[in-house]
CSV table of C-alpha atoms and ligand atoms in Angstrom, one decimal:
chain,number,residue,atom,x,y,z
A,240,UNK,CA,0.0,0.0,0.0
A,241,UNK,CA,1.5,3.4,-1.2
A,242,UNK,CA,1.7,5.5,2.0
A,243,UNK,CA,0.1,9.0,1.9
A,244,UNK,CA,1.8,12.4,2.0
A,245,UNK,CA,4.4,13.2,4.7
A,246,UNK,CA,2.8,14.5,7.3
A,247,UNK,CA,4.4,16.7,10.4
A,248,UNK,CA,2.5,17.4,13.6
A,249,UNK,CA,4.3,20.1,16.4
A,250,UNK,CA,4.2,17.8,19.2
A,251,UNK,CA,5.9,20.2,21.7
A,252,UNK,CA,7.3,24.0,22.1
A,253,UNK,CA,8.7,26.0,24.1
A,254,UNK,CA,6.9,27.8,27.0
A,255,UNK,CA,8.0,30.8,29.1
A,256,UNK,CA,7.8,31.2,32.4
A,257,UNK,CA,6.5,34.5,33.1
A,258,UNK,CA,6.7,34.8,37.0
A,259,UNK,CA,10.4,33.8,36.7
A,260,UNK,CA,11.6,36.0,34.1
A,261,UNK,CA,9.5,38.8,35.9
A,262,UNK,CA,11.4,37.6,39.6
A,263,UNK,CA,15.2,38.3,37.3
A,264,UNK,CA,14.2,41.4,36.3
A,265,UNK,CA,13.2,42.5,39.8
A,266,UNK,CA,16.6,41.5,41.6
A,267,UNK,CA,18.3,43.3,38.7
A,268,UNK,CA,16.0,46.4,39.3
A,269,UNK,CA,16.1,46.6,35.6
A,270,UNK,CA,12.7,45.7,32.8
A,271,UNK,CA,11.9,44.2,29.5
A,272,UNK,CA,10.0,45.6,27.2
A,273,UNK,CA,8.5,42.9,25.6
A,274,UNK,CA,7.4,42.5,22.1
A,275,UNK,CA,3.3,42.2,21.5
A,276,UNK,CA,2.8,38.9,19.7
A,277,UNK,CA,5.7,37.2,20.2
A,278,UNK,CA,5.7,34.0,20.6
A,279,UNK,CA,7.8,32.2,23.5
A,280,UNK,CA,9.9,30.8,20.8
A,281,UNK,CA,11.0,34.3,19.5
A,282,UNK,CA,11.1,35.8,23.1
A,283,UNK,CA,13.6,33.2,24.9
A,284,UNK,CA,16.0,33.8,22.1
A,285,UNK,CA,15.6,37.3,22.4
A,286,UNK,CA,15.6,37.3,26.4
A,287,UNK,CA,19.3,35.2,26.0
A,288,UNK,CA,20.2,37.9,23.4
A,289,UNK,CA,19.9,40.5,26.0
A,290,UNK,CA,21.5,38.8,28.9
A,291,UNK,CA,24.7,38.9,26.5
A,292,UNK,CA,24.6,42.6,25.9
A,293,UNK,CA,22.1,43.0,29.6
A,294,UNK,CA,20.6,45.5,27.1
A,295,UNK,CA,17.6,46.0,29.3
A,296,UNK,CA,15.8,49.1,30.6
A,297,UNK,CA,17.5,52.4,29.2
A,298,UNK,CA,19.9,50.1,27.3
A,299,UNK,CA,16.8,48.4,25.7
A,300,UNK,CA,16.7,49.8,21.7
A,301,UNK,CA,13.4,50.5,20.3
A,302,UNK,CA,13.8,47.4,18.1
A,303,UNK,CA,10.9,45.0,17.7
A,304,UNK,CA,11.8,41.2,18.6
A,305,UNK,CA,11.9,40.4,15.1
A,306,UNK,CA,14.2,43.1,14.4
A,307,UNK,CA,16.2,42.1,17.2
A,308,UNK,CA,16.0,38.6,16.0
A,309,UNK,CA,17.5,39.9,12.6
A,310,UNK,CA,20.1,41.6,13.6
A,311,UNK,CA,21.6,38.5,15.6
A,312,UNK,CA,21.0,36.3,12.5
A,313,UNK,CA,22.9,39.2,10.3
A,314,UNK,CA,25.5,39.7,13.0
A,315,UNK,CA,26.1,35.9,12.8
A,316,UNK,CA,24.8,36.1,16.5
A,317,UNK,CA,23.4,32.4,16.2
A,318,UNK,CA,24.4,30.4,19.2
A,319,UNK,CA,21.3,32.5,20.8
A,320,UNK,CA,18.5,30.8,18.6
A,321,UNK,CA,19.6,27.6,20.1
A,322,UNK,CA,17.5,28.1,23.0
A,323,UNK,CA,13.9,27.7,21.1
A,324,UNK,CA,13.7,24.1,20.0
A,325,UNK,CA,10.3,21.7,19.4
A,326,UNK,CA,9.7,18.3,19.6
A,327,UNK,CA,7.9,17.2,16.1
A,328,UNK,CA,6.5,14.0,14.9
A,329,UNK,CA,7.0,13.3,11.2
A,330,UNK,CA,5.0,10.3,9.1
A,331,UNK,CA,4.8,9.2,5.7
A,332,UNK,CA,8.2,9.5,4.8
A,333,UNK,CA,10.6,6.8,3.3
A,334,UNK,CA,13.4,4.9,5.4
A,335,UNK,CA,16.0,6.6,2.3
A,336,UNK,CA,14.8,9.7,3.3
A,337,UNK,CA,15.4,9.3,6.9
A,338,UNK,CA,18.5,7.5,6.5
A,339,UNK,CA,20.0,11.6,5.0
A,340,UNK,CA,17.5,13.1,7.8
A,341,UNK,CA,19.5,11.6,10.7
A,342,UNK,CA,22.6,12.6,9.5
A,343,UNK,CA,22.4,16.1,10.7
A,344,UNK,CA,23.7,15.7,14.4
A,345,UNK,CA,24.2,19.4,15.6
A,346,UNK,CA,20.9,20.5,18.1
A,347,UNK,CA,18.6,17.3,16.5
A,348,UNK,CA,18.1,14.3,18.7
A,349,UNK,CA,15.5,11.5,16.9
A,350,UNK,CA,13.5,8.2,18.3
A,351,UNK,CA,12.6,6.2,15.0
A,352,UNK,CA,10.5,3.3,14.9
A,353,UNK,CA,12.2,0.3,14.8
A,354,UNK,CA,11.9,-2.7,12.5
A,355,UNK,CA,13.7,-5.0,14.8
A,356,UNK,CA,10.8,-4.4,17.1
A,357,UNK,CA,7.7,-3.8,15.0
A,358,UNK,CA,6.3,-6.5,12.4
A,359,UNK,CA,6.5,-4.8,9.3
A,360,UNK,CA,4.4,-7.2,7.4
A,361,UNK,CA,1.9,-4.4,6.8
A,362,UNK,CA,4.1,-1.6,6.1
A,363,UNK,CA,3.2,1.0,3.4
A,364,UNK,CA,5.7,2.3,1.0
A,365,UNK,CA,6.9,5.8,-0.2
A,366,UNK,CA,6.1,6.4,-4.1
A,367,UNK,CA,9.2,8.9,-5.6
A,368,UNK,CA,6.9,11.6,-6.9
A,369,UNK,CA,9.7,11.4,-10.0
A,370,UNK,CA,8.0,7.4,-10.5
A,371,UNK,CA,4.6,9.0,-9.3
A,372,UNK,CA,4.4,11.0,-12.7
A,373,UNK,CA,5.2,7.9,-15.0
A,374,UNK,CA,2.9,5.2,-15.6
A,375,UNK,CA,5.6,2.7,-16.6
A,376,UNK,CA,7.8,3.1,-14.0
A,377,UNK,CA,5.3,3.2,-11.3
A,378,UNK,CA,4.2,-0.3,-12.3
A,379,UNK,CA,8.1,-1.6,-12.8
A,380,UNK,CA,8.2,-0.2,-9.2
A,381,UNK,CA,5.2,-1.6,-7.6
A,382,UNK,CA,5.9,-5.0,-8.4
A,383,UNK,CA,9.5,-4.4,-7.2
A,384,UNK,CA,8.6,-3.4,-3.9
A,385,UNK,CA,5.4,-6.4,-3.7
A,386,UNK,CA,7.7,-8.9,-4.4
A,387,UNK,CA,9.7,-7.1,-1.7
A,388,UNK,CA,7.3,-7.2,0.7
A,389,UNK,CA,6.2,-10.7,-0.3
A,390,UNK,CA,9.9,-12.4,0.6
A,391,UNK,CA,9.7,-10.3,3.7
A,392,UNK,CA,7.1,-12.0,4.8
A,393,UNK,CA,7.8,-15.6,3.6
A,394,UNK,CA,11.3,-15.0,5.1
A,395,UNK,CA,9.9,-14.3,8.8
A,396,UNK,CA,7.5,-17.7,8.3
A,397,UNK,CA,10.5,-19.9,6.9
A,398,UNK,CA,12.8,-18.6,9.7
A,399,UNK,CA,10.7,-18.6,12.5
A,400,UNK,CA,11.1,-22.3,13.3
A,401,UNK,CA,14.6,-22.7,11.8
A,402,UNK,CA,15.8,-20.0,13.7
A,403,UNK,CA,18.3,-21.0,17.0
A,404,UNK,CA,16.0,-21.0,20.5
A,405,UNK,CA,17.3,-17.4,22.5
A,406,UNK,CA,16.5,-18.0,26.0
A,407,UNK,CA,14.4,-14.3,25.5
A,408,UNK,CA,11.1,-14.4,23.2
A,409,UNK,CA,11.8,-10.7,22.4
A,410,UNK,CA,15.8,-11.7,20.8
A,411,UNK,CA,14.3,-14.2,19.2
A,412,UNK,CA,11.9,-11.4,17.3
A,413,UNK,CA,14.5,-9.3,17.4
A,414,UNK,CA,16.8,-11.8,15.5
A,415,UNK,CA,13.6,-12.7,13.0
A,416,UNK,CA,12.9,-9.3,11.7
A,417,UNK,CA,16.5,-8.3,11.7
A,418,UNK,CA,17.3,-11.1,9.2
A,419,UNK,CA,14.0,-10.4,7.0
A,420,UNK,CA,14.0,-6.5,6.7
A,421,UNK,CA,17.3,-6.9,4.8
A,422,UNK,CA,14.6,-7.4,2.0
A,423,UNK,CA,12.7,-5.1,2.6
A,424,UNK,CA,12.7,-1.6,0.4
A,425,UNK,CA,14.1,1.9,1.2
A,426,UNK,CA,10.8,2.8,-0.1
A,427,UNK,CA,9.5,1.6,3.0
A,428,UNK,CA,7.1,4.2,5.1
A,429,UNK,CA,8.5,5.3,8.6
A,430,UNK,CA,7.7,7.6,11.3
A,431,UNK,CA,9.9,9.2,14.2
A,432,UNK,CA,10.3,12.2,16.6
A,433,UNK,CA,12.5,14.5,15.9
A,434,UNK,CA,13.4,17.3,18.2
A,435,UNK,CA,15.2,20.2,17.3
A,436,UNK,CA,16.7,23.9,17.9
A,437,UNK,CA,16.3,26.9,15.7
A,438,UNK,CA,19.7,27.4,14.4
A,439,UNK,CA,20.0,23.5,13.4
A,440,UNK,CA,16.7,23.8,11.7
A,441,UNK,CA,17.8,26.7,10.0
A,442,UNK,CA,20.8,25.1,8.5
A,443,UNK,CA,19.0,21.7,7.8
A,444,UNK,CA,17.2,24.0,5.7
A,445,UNK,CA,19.2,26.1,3.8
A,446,UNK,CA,21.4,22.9,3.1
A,447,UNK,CA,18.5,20.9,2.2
A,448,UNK,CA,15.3,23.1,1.1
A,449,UNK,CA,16.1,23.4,-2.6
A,450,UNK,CA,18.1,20.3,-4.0
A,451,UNK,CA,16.4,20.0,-7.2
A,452,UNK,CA,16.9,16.7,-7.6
A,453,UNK,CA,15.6,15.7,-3.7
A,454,UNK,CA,11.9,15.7,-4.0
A,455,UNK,CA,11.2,14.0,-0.8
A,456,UNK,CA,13.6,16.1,1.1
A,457,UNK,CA,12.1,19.4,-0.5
A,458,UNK,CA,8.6,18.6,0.6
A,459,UNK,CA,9.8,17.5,4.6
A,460,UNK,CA,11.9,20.9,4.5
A,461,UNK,CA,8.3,23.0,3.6
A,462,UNK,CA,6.4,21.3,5.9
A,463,UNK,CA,9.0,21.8,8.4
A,464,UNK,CA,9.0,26.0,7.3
A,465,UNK,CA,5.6,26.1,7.1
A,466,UNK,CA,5.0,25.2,10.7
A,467,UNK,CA,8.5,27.1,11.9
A,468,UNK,CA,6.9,30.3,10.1
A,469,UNK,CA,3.7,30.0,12.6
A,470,UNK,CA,5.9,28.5,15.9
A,471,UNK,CA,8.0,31.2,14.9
A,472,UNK,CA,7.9,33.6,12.1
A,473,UNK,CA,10.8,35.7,12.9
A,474,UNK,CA,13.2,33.1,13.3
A,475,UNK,CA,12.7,32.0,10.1
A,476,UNK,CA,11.8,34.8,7.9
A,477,UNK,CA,14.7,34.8,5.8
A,478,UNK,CA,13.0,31.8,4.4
A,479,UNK,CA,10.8,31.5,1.8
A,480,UNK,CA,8.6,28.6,0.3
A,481,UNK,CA,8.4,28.2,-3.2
A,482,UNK,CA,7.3,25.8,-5.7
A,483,UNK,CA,9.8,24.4,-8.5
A,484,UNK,CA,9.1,24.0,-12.2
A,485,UNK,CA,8.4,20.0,-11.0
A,486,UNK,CA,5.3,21.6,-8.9
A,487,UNK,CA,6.9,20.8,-5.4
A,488,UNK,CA,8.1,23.1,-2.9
A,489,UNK,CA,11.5,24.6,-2.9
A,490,UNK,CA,12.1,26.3,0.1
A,491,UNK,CA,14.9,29.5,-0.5
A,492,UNK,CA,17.6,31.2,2.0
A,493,UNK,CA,16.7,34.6,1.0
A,494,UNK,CA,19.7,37.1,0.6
A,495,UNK,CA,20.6,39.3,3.2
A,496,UNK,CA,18.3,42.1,2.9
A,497,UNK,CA,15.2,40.5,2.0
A,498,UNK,CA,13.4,40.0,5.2
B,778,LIG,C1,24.0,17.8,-1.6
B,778,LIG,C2,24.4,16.8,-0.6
B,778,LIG,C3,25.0,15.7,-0.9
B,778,LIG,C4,25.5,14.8,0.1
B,778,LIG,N1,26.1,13.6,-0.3
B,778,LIG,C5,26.5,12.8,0.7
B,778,LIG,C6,27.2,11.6,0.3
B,778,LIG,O1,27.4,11.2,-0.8
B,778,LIG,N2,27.6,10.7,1.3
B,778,LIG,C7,27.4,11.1,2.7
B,778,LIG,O2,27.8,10.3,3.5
B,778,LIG,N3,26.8,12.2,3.0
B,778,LIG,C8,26.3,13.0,2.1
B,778,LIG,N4,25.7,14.2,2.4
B,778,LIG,C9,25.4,14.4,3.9
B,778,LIG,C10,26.4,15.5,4.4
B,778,LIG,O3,27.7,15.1,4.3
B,778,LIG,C11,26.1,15.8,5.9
B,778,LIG,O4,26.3,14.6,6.7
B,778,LIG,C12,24.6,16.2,6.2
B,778,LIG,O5,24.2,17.1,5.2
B,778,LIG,C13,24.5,16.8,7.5
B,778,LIG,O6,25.1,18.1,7.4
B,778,LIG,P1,26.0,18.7,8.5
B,778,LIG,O7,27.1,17.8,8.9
B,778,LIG,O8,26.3,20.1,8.1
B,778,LIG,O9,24.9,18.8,9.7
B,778,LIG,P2,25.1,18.6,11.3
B,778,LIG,O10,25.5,17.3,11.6
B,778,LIG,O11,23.7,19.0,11.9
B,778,LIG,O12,26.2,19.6,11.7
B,778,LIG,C14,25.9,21.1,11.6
B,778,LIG,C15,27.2,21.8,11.6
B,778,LIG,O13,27.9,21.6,12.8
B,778,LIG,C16,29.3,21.4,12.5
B,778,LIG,N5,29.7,20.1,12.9
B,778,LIG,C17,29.0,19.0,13.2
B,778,LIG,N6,29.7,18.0,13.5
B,778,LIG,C18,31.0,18.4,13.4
B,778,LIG,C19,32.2,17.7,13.6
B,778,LIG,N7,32.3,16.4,13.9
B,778,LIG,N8,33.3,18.4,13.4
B,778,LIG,C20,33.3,19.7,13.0
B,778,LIG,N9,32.2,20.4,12.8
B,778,LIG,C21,31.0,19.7,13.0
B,778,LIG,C22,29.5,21.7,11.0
B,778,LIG,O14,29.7,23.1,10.8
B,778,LIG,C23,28.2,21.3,10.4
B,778,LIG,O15,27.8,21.9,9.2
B,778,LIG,C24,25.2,15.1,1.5
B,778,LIG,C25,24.6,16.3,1.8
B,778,LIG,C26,24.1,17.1,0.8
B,778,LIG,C27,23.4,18.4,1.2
């Protein structure tokens, strides 16, 4: 079964503590004036800013938080954007396109689901959108990946008496599945939990949002700007989503400038 569109979900976000950041300013005698609309995202990065510079009170510029967000990300100011990360859950994408994902290692940290652990019998598959638009090669491809799916699954039956006894059920399964998902397709559908900080998303995305030839990886890096330009637009508006002459999504690094 051809698995639907990759689909992200914002699982967590960062909160700020009010009362605390209120109790700080009071033992410094100093205030914050804060930024209306901002989300807690935007305002922890810009609250670290100003502990750098303790630009608060008279030493407080009029700038906005998104100007002041700008001006970090033009003075190359980035370690501060660490501090706003999320947690996300992303489906519907294909173990190839996972196995690039997890090789950024900076400020991500990922929980996959595993196919030593989970039957994948029933697993759906990830259609290229390039084999998506051609009749031919989408049939050359499905019956490469059923006959996939089909030794996968005579695999675990032939092995699961033939296998050596492991005095634990669950290395036994574990020892199963490993040996029959070496059949089975990078086309194959996973899911994991990625978590993440705003500077590393920024650079997953200006070294991945416009590969031409990466379709999957195009349409994970929009989904991921689309929601980063709601959790937090001024963190990421030097972005920009849009669509190639192949109808996906390119996301663009704009210029300096462009905001
Ligand atoms: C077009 C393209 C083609 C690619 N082709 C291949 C390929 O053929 N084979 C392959 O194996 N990979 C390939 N990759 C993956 C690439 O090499 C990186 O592993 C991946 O893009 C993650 O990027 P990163 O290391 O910058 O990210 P992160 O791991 O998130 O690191 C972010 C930044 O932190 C710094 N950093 C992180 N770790 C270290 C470290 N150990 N030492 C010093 N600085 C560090 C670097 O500045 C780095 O850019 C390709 C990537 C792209 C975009």
């Amino acid at each position: 079964v051809t698995a639907p569109a990759p689909r992200l979900f914002v699982v967590a976000r960062p909160v700020l503590d009010a009362a605390a950041i209120e109790r700080f300013l009071a033992d410094e005698g100093v205030a914050w004036r804060r930024s209306a609309g901002a989300t807690a995202a935007e305002e922890v990065v810009e609250l670290a800013g100003r502990v750098c510079y303790f630009s608060f009170g008279e030493r407080q510029s009029p700038r906005t938080n998104a100007e002041y967000i700008a001006n970090l990300v033009r003075q190359g100011h980035e370690s501060v954007l660490e501090h706003a990360s999320w947690s996300f859950l992303l489906a519907g994408v294909s173990r190839a396109f996972t196995h690039q994902f997890v090789r950024h290692r900076a400020g991500f940290s990922y929980s996959q689901l595993s196919q030593q652990y989970h039957d994948e019998s029933a697993a759906e598959v990830v259609m290229p959108a390039a084999i998506r638009r051609d009749a031919a090669a989408a049939t050359i491809w499905s019956e490469a990946v059923g006959a996939a799916h089909t030794a996968y699954r005579e695999l675990l039956a032939t092995l699961a008496d033939a296998l050596p006894q492991l005095p634990e059920e669950r290395e036994r399964l574990r020892l199963l599945r490993t040996a029959a998902r070496s059949v089975l397709p990078a086309a194959t559908e996973t899911k994991l939990v990625f978590s993440a900080n705003a500077r590393a998303l920024r650079h997953f995305l200006a070294l991945r949002g416009d590969i031409p030839g990466d379709e999957e990886m195009r349409v994970v890096s929009a989904l991921l700007l689309d929601a980063l330009q709601i959790e937090a637009p001024a963190l990421f508006a030097d972005f920009a989503r849009e669509t190639g002459p192949d109808g996906l999504p390119v996301v663009r690094a704009r210029q300096d400038g462009e905001r």
